[in-house]
Tab-separated table of C-alpha atoms and ligand atoms in Angstrom:
chain	number	residue	atom	x	y	z
J	1	MET	CA	-111.606	117.230	262.099
J	2	ILE	CA	-108.641	119.108	260.754
J	3	LYS	CA	-107.635	117.853	257.530
J	4	PHE	CA	-103.980	117.222	256.493
J	5	LEU	CA	-104.660	118.638	252.972
J	6	ASP	CA	-108.049	119.884	251.972
J	7	LEU	CA	-107.778	119.253	248.165
J	8	HIS	CA	-111.247	120.101	247.496
J	9	LYS	CA	-110.726	123.226	249.008
J	10	ILE	CA	-107.707	124.193	247.704
J	11	ASN	CA	-108.771	123.829	243.926
J	12	ASN	CA	-112.336	124.907	244.499
J	13	ARG	CA	-111.048	128.704	244.894
J	14	PHE	CA	-110.400	128.525	240.900
J	15	ARG	CA	-113.743	126.554	240.100
J	16	ASP	CA	-115.105	129.424	237.784
J	17	GLU	CA	-111.786	129.665	236.160
J	18	PHE	CA	-111.263	125.999	235.657
J	19	LYS	CA	-114.334	125.932	233.817
J	20	ALA	CA	-113.896	128.534	231.766
J	21	ALA	CA	-110.558	127.081	230.596
J	22	PHE	CA	-112.331	123.495	230.388
J	23	SER	CA	-115.031	125.077	227.952
J	24	ILE	CA	-112.650	126.835	225.351
J	25	ALA	CA	-110.749	122.804	225.612
J	26	LEU	CA	-113.757	121.227	224.934
J	27	ASN	CA	-114.376	124.027	222.040
J	28	ASP	CA	-110.713	123.709	220.611
J	29	ALA	CA	-110.669	120.214	220.875
J	30	HIS	CA	-106.657	120.196	220.629
J	31	PHE	CA	-106.477	118.007	223.340
J	32	ILE	CA	-102.779	116.912	222.938
J	33	LEU	CA	-99.823	119.395	223.055
J	34	GLY	CA	-102.127	121.816	222.438
J	35	LYS	CA	-101.364	125.481	223.182
J	36	ASN	CA	-102.188	125.233	226.736
J	37	VAL	CA	-99.201	123.195	226.997
J	38	THR	CA	-96.713	125.499	225.182
J	39	ASN	CA	-98.130	128.384	227.395
J	40	PHE	CA	-97.673	126.684	230.445
J	41	GLU	CA	-94.014	125.914	229.479
J	42	ASN	CA	-93.243	129.249	228.903
J	43	GLU	CA	-94.559	130.623	231.993
J	44	PHE	CA	-93.068	127.821	234.158
J	45	ALA	CA	-89.140	128.217	232.302
J	46	SER	CA	-89.920	132.190	233.025
J	47	TYR	CA	-91.400	131.680	236.565
J	48	CYS	CA	-88.077	129.665	237.402
J	49	GLY	CA	-85.702	131.622	235.504
J	50	THR	CA	-84.696	129.012	233.323
J	51	LYS	CA	-84.557	128.924	229.401
J	52	TYR	CA	-86.944	126.112	228.780
J	53	CYS	CA	-89.461	124.216	230.249
J	54	VAL	CA	-90.467	120.933	228.921
J	55	GLY	CA	-93.818	119.388	229.951
J	56	THR	CA	-94.274	115.354	230.852
J	57	ALA	CA	-96.536	113.087	232.137
J	58	ASN	CA	-95.500	113.230	235.537
J	59	GLY	CA	-92.385	114.026	237.812
J	60	LEU	CA	-91.045	110.206	237.301
J	61	ASP	CA	-90.531	110.618	234.012
J	62	ALA	CA	-89.515	114.202	233.939
J	63	LEU	CA	-86.468	112.861	236.350
J	64	THR	CA	-85.958	109.631	234.283
J	65	LEU	CA	-86.356	111.561	230.593
J	66	ILE	CA	-83.259	113.903	232.114
J	67	LEU	CA	-81.329	110.861	232.669
J	68	LYS	CA	-81.957	109.135	229.524
J	69	GLY	CA	-81.672	112.389	227.705
J	70	TYR	CA	-78.188	112.948	228.721
J	71	ILE	CA	-77.528	109.519	228.098
J	72	HIS	CA	-78.775	109.708	224.482
J	73	LEU	CA	-76.590	113.328	224.742
J	74	GLY	CA	-73.393	110.955	225.548
J	75	LYS	CA	-72.922	112.992	228.802
J	76	LEU	CA	-73.892	109.840	230.801
J	77	LYS	CA	-73.855	105.777	230.280
J	78	LYS	CA	-75.109	103.011	231.104
J	79	GLY	CA	-73.985	101.542	234.935
J	80	ASP	CA	-72.834	105.507	235.781
J	81	LYS	CA	-73.379	106.349	239.138
J	82	VAL	CA	-75.766	108.888	240.532
J	83	ILE	CA	-75.492	110.232	243.825
J	84	VAL	CA	-78.955	110.720	245.722
J	85	PRO	CA	-80.108	110.775	249.180
J	86	ALA	CA	-81.308	107.867	250.645
J	87	ASN	CA	-84.092	109.546	252.752
J	88	THR	CA	-85.914	110.532	249.332
J	89	PHE	CA	-89.201	109.513	247.793
J	90	ILE	CA	-88.408	106.602	245.835
J	91	ALA	CA	-89.530	108.007	242.895
J	92	THR	CA	-85.990	109.677	242.326
J	93	ILE	CA	-84.269	106.063	242.892
J	94	LEU	CA	-86.710	104.561	240.253
J	95	SER	CA	-85.640	107.555	237.748
J	96	ILE	CA	-81.722	106.105	238.293
J	97	LEU	CA	-82.926	102.361	237.839
J	98	HIS	CA	-85.169	103.083	234.934
J	99	ALA	CA	-82.201	104.654	233.087
J	100	GLU	CA	-80.165	101.607	234.083
J	101	LEU	CA	-77.763	104.244	235.934
J	102	VAL	CA	-76.625	103.035	239.563
J	103	PRO	CA	-77.523	105.138	242.409
J	104	VAL	CA	-75.309	105.455	245.353
J	105	LEU	CA	-77.525	106.297	248.320
J	106	VAL	CA	-76.029	109.083	250.746
J	107	GLU	CA	-77.080	109.926	254.404
J	108	PRO	CA	-78.918	113.298	254.704
J	109	ASP	CA	-78.230	116.138	256.882
J	110	ALA	CA	-80.100	115.422	260.721
J	111	SER	CA	-81.160	119.087	260.653
J	112	THR	CA	-82.528	120.036	257.170
J	113	TYR	CA	-83.081	116.206	256.089
J	114	ASN	CA	-81.371	117.295	252.532
J	115	ILE	CA	-77.897	115.925	251.083
J	116	SER	CA	-75.629	116.801	253.452
J	117	VAL	CA	-72.665	118.978	252.642
J	118	ASP	CA	-70.615	116.787	255.089
J	119	THR	CA	-70.892	113.973	252.626
J	120	ASP	CA	-67.522	112.079	251.840
J	121	THR	CA	-66.245	113.783	248.907
J	122	THR	CA	-64.530	110.543	247.466
J	123	LYS	CA	-68.164	109.271	246.818
J	124	PHE	CA	-68.215	112.400	243.965
J	125	VAL	CA	-64.855	110.895	242.516
J	126	GLU	CA	-66.483	108.142	240.656
J	127	ALA	CA	-70.095	109.292	240.298
J	128	LYS	CA	-71.099	111.344	237.168
J	129	ALA	CA	-74.480	112.596	238.487
J	130	ILE	CA	-75.728	114.077	241.720
J	131	ILE	CA	-79.466	114.185	242.495
J	132	MET	CA	-80.028	117.272	244.627
J	133	VAL	CA	-83.936	116.704	246.391
J	134	HIS	CA	-85.269	119.876	247.783
J	135	LEU	CA	-86.866	117.565	250.429
J	136	TYR	CA	-90.129	118.724	252.001
J	137	GLY	CA	-89.642	122.323	250.052
J	138	GLN	CA	-86.799	123.314	251.340
J	139	LEU	CA	-83.616	124.314	248.968
J	140	ALA	CA	-80.868	121.707	249.551
J	141	ASP	CA	-77.372	123.689	249.505
J	142	ALA	CA	-77.078	124.744	245.942
J	143	GLU	CA	-74.100	126.668	245.812
J	144	TYR	CA	-71.888	123.585	247.527
J	145	PHE	CA	-73.062	121.369	245.604
J	146	GLN	CA	-72.590	123.475	242.142
J	147	GLN	CA	-69.146	123.838	243.269
J	148	ILE	CA	-68.917	120.292	244.051
J	149	ALA	CA	-70.529	119.174	240.468
J	150	LYS	CA	-67.845	121.683	238.959
J	151	GLN	CA	-65.003	120.285	240.952
J	152	PHE	CA	-65.623	116.455	239.957
J	153	ASN	CA	-67.193	117.016	236.903
J	154	CYS	CA	-70.447	115.866	237.443
J	155	LEU	CA	-73.998	116.715	236.068
J	156	LEU	CA	-76.025	118.476	238.762
J	157	ILE	CA	-79.547	117.799	238.592
J	158	GLU	CA	-82.693	118.685	240.674
J	159	ASP	CA	-85.173	116.882	242.205
J	160	ALA	CA	-87.669	120.205	242.723
J	161	ALA	CA	-90.971	118.327	242.950
J	162	GLN	CA	-91.945	119.271	246.499
J	163	ALA	CA	-90.110	122.761	245.694
J	164	HIS	CA	-91.916	124.912	242.799
J	165	GLY	CA	-91.216	128.402	244.319
J	166	ALA	CA	-88.336	128.420	246.806
J	167	GLU	CA	-86.089	131.080	246.002
J	168	LEU	CA	-82.154	130.915	246.830
J	169	SER	CA	-81.725	134.091	249.127
J	170	ASN	CA	-79.939	135.086	252.222
J	171	ASP	CA	-82.184	137.859	252.943
J	172	LEU	CA	-83.948	137.173	255.799
J	173	THR	CA	-86.394	139.664	256.118
J	174	GLN	CA	-88.111	138.799	252.398
J	175	GLN	CA	-88.123	142.218	251.680
J	176	SER	CA	-85.718	142.414	248.725
J	177	SER	CA	-87.316	143.082	245.189
J	178	ALA	CA	-83.912	142.135	243.504
J	179	LYS	CA	-84.897	138.681	241.366
J	180	GLN	CA	-84.136	135.808	243.134
J	181	LEU	CA	-82.909	132.249	241.858
J	182	ARG	CA	-85.632	129.999	242.304
J	183	ALA	CA	-85.509	126.024	242.611
J	184	GLY	CA	-85.243	124.670	238.838
J	185	SER	CA	-82.960	126.881	237.855
J	186	LEU	CA	-79.924	125.868	240.293
J	187	SER	CA	-78.434	122.913	238.200
J	188	HIS	CA	-78.428	121.752	235.031
J	189	ALA	CA	-81.505	120.424	234.599
J	190	ALA	CA	-84.437	119.990	237.128
J	191	ALA	CA	-87.622	117.921	237.540
J	192	PHE	CA	-90.876	118.803	239.123
J	193	SER	CA	-94.047	117.052	239.375
J	194	PHE	CA	-97.466	118.569	239.683
J	195	TYR	CA	-99.375	115.633	241.470
J	196	PRO	CA	-102.177	117.156	243.107
J	197	SER	CA	-101.093	117.531	246.428
J	198	LYS	CA	-97.473	119.135	245.580
J	199	ASN	CA	-97.607	122.958	246.035
J	200	LEU	CA	-98.432	123.674	242.768
J	201	GLY	CA	-100.759	120.575	241.723
J	202	ALA	CA	-102.833	119.780	238.610
J	203	LEU	CA	-106.002	117.800	238.899
J	204	GLY	CA	-104.407	114.841	237.608
J	205	ASP	CA	-100.766	113.947	237.126
J	206	GLY	CA	-98.322	116.172	235.410
J	207	GLY	CA	-94.771	116.827	235.671
J	208	ALA	CA	-92.089	119.165	233.797
J	209	ILE	CA	-88.320	119.589	233.049
J	210	THR	CA	-86.965	123.314	233.435
J	211	THR	CA	-83.136	124.045	232.294
J	212	ASP	CA	-81.133	125.938	229.962
J	213	ASP	CA	-79.774	123.252	227.911
J	214	LEU	CA	-81.000	123.535	224.525
J	215	GLU	CA	-79.255	120.063	223.773
J	216	LEU	CA	-81.268	118.410	226.239
J	217	VAL	CA	-84.786	120.254	225.651
J	218	LYS	CA	-84.423	119.454	221.848
J	219	VAL	CA	-83.767	115.482	222.889
J	220	ILE	CA	-86.540	115.293	225.497
J	221	ARG	CA	-89.055	117.126	223.368
J	222	LEU	CA	-88.137	114.006	220.747
J	223	MET	CA	-88.386	111.704	223.575
J	224	ARG	CA	-91.904	112.578	225.335
J	225	ASN	CA	-93.709	112.208	221.967
J	226	TYR	CA	-92.731	108.904	220.360
J	227	GLY	CA	-89.254	110.349	219.216
J	228	SER	CA	-91.183	112.483	216.885
J	229	LYS	CA	-91.017	116.216	216.073
J	230	GLU	CA	-93.612	115.687	212.858
J	231	LYS	CA	-96.245	113.121	213.358
J	232	TYR	CA	-95.333	109.754	211.891
J	233	GLN	CA	-91.542	110.881	211.436
J	234	ASN	CA	-89.901	108.945	214.043
J	235	GLU	CA	-85.968	110.044	214.838
J	236	ILE	CA	-85.374	108.313	218.264
J	237	VAL	CA	-86.650	105.627	220.321
J	238	GLY	CA	-89.199	107.540	222.317
J	239	TYR	CA	-92.010	107.381	224.745
J	240	ASN	CA	-95.468	108.798	225.545
J	241	SER	CA	-94.625	111.170	228.476
J	242	ARG	CA	-96.508	114.197	227.567
J	243	LEU	CA	-97.852	116.964	229.973
J	244	ASP	CA	-102.032	116.562	229.293
J	245	ASP	CA	-103.378	119.946	227.853
J	246	MET	CA	-106.433	120.552	230.027
J	247	GLN	CA	-103.818	120.363	233.045
J	248	ALA	CA	-101.710	122.402	231.485
J	249	ALA	CA	-104.560	125.034	231.297
J	250	PHE	CA	-105.010	124.565	234.949
J	251	LEU	CA	-101.665	124.698	235.925
J	252	SER	CA	-101.409	128.384	234.314
J	253	ILE	CA	-104.283	129.223	236.404
J	254	LYS	CA	-102.779	128.061	239.795
J	255	LEU	CA	-99.308	129.314	239.065
J	256	LYS	CA	-100.668	133.241	239.347
J	257	VAL	CA	-101.163	132.088	243.265
J	258	LEU	CA	-97.946	130.185	243.821
J	259	ASP	CA	-96.446	132.910	245.319
J	260	ALA	CA	-99.272	133.787	247.589
J	261	ASP	CA	-99.505	130.185	248.362
J	262	ASN	CA	-95.839	129.466	249.573
J	263	LYS	CA	-96.045	133.003	251.586
J	264	ARG	CA	-99.272	131.770	253.427
J	265	ARG	CA	-97.428	128.146	254.106
J	266	ARG	CA	-94.523	130.171	255.422
J	267	GLU	CA	-96.835	132.168	257.654
J	268	ILE	CA	-98.478	129.281	259.092
J	269	ALA	CA	-94.801	127.335	259.479
J	270	GLU	CA	-93.477	130.710	261.465
J	271	VAL	CA	-96.885	130.156	263.685
J	272	TYR	CA	-96.196	126.482	264.354
J	273	LEU	CA	-92.774	127.310	265.052
J	274	GLU	CA	-93.196	130.306	267.230
J	275	GLN	CA	-95.858	128.631	269.305
J	276	ILE	CA	-95.287	124.689	269.620
J	277	HIS	CA	-93.473	124.288	272.407
J	278	ASN	CA	-93.198	120.577	273.931
J	279	SER	CA	-89.853	118.891	274.499
J	280	LYS	CA	-91.189	115.483	272.708
J	281	ILE	CA	-91.636	117.174	269.811
J	282	LYS	CA	-88.533	118.365	267.663
J	283	LEU	CA	-89.703	121.229	265.462
J	284	PRO	CA	-87.825	121.545	261.846
J	285	PHE	CA	-85.153	123.698	260.784
J	286	TYR	CA	-85.855	126.737	258.923
J	287	ASN	CA	-83.912	129.976	258.376
J	288	GLY	CA	-86.704	132.138	257.934
J	289	SER	CA	-85.942	132.921	254.298
J	290	LYS	CA	-88.265	131.818	251.092
J	291	ASN	CA	-85.760	129.045	250.785
J	292	HIS	CA	-88.565	126.983	252.067
J	293	VAL	CA	-92.039	126.389	250.703
J	294	PHE	CA	-92.933	123.836	253.048
J	295	TYR	CA	-94.385	121.478	251.225
J	296	ALA	CA	-94.704	119.484	254.626
J	297	PHE	CA	-94.206	120.485	257.996
J	298	VAL	CA	-92.433	117.688	259.572
J	299	VAL	CA	-91.389	116.885	263.237
J	300	GLU	CA	-89.761	114.182	264.923
J	301	VAL	CA	-91.167	112.348	267.945
J	302	GLU	CA	-89.542	109.502	270.078
J	303	ASN	CA	-93.041	107.539	270.151
J	304	ARG	CA	-94.540	108.194	267.126
J	305	LYS	CA	-97.433	105.404	267.412
J	306	ASP	CA	-98.449	107.289	270.827
J	307	PHE	CA	-98.506	110.885	269.300
J	308	ILE	CA	-100.417	109.261	266.360
J	309	ASP	CA	-102.801	107.934	268.324
J	310	TYR	CA	-103.041	110.930	270.372
J	311	LEU	CA	-103.147	113.081	266.712
J	312	ASN	CA	-106.186	110.585	266.014
J	313	LYS	CA	-108.027	111.008	269.331
J	314	ASN	CA	-108.138	114.597	268.308
J	315	GLU	CA	-109.140	114.614	264.885
J	316	ILE	CA	-106.114	115.980	263.559
J	317	GLU	CA	-104.756	114.514	260.278
J	318	TRP	CA	-101.294	113.466	259.981
J	319	LEU	CA	-98.928	111.824	256.989
J	320	ILE	CA	-95.750	110.164	257.135
J	321	HIS	CA	-93.110	111.472	254.616
J	322	TYR	CA	-92.466	108.572	254.361
J	323	PRO	CA	-92.768	105.786	256.729
J	324	VAL	CA	-90.252	103.191	254.795
J	325	PRO	CA	-86.963	104.400	253.497
J	326	PRO	CA	-86.526	103.278	249.871
J	327	HIS	CA	-83.345	100.877	250.627
J	328	GLN	CA	-85.973	99.010	252.795
J	329	GLN	CA	-88.569	98.564	250.377
J	330	LYS	CA	-88.913	94.889	248.686
J	331	ALA	CA	-88.794	96.750	245.175
J	332	LEU	CA	-85.029	97.737	246.278
J	333	GLU	CA	-84.268	94.508	247.833
J	334	PRO	CA	-80.239	94.877	246.235
J	335	PHE	CA	-80.057	98.099	248.775
J	336	LEU	CA	-81.375	96.598	251.670
J	337	HIS	CA	-77.669	95.231	252.855
J	338	LEU	CA	-76.987	99.467	253.178
J	339	ASN	CA	-75.875	100.505	256.169
J	340	LEU	CA	-77.839	103.862	256.309
J	341	PRO	CA	-78.484	104.478	260.093
J	342	LEU	CA	-79.314	108.029	260.228
J	343	THR	CA	-82.250	107.820	257.234
J	344	GLU	CA	-83.594	104.753	259.228
J	345	LYS	CA	-83.692	106.513	262.300
J	346	ILE	CA	-85.327	109.700	260.968
J	347	HIS	CA	-87.872	107.244	258.869
J	348	LYS	CA	-88.902	106.043	262.708
J	349	ARG	CA	-89.292	109.206	263.901
J	350	ILE	CA	-90.690	111.862	261.247
J	351	ILE	CA	-94.399	112.388	261.176
J	352	SER	CA	-95.966	115.503	258.990
J	353	LEU	CA	-98.556	118.315	260.724
J	354	PRO	CA	-100.960	119.862	258.651
J	355	ILE	CA	-100.036	122.974	256.413
J	356	SER	CA	-101.679	124.342	253.212
J	357	PRO	CA	-102.538	127.761	251.990
J	358	VAL	CA	-106.220	127.013	253.319
J	359	LEU	CA	-105.680	126.202	256.355
J	360	THR	CA	-107.387	128.721	258.786
J	361	ASP	CA	-106.000	130.516	261.644
J	362	MET	CA	-108.251	128.624	263.670
J	363	GLU	CA	-106.967	125.279	262.946
J	364	ILE	CA	-103.604	126.491	263.132
J	365	GLN	CA	-104.292	127.433	266.810
J	366	THR	CA	-106.264	123.989	267.357
J	367	VAL	CA	-103.043	121.979	265.955
J	368	ILE	CA	-100.778	124.057	268.297
J	369	GLU	CA	-102.781	123.686	271.401
J	370	VAL	CA	-103.346	119.824	270.727
J	371	ILE	CA	-99.538	119.737	270.465
J	372	ASN	CA	-98.649	121.386	273.345
J	373	THR	CA	-100.969	119.537	275.208
J	374	TYR	CA	-99.288	116.388	274.439
M	401	LIG	C1	-94.084	113.514	244.109
M	401	LIG	C2	-92.405	113.458	244.103
M	401	LIG	C3	-91.878	112.888	242.760
M	401	LIG	C4	-92.635	111.936	241.622
M	401	LIG	O1	-93.653	112.458	241.334
M	401	LIG	P1	-94.921	112.114	240.199
M	401	LIG	O2	-95.767	113.257	239.487
M	401	LIG	O3	-96.071	111.421	241.461
M	401	LIG	O4	-94.094	111.256	239.505
M	401	LIG	C5	-90.478	112.341	242.213
M	401	LIG	N1	-89.792	113.109	243.494
M	401	LIG	C6	-90.304	113.587	244.510
M	401	LIG	C7	-89.399	114.127	245.924
M	401	LIG	C8	-91.505	113.682	244.763
M	401	LIG	O5	-91.831	114.591	245.680
């Protein structure tokens, strides 16, 4: 059986370091917003190339707190429209609803699955924010949307929950030593998730915001902690959405190997792209740069049910990111009438193959052979 994602194997690499961190935490007994959170926030801001990072309880809260933070600062107001790709994970859209804003769902690009540069620009006239999701680990066209955000006076927000470490670069050789811009630093504010399956995953829930905006950081630091800077002094109506201190310690340990893990994911993707030859399988678009960290390796197939039976028979695990588009979920009934044929077509055809830093060369070859004989 080839696992889709072997979380035991991924995390077992750090067993001794995790145990040491746990032992220190147990001794220090400073479990909430202790020094592990501060350390990780500093490390992650520096890694992403932003001035600030604020840890949160999860990725959905990171997105929601960015939007609520902007509302608090008067940069957004209830009912404002927010552009979002229709084929994202539902969390992106939920954050907009939780902030009492109005999601405007747009079709993605058919080859990258990211928000399309062909999106009708009249949509941006009324919008007050754009959420650019770096879906499956591949950066959306940040330079284009930075320019659009400026032109239409919109806030640009990244949902970077699948793209930790993705770099904006046109250097196809991956040799350049110049510091590259990373996911999290390509917009006014970015949200990350450290859900265990993500490229940088905790041993539980976790999330973060990265930004250069000190005003926003101040508000979100208050919001995530009952609106309080000093214990029992509540300045605003806050929430409880703190990054857990123990998880922060684990994340600091794993952050050190994130670049190496992402490199391995790209290597595997390149082998798949070179060696999978089957006219029934549409392979994903990849420009060969570090702009993709392959959170998922998503292929398209006409008869997905048949392909799934075949993978099951050959003991290759798979996943679908995602089987039902958000606007067709019961929870989002008011959006059901939307005409999103491309999104609906993509959701019917996509399937994700195993990819992870701990996949062995032999497993990779097995996946390729099985698919080539489909
Ligand atoms: C995982 C994910 C989230 C939400 O993260 P949680 O930590 O599960 O709340 C948001 N957006 C995208 C694109 C994701 O993949």
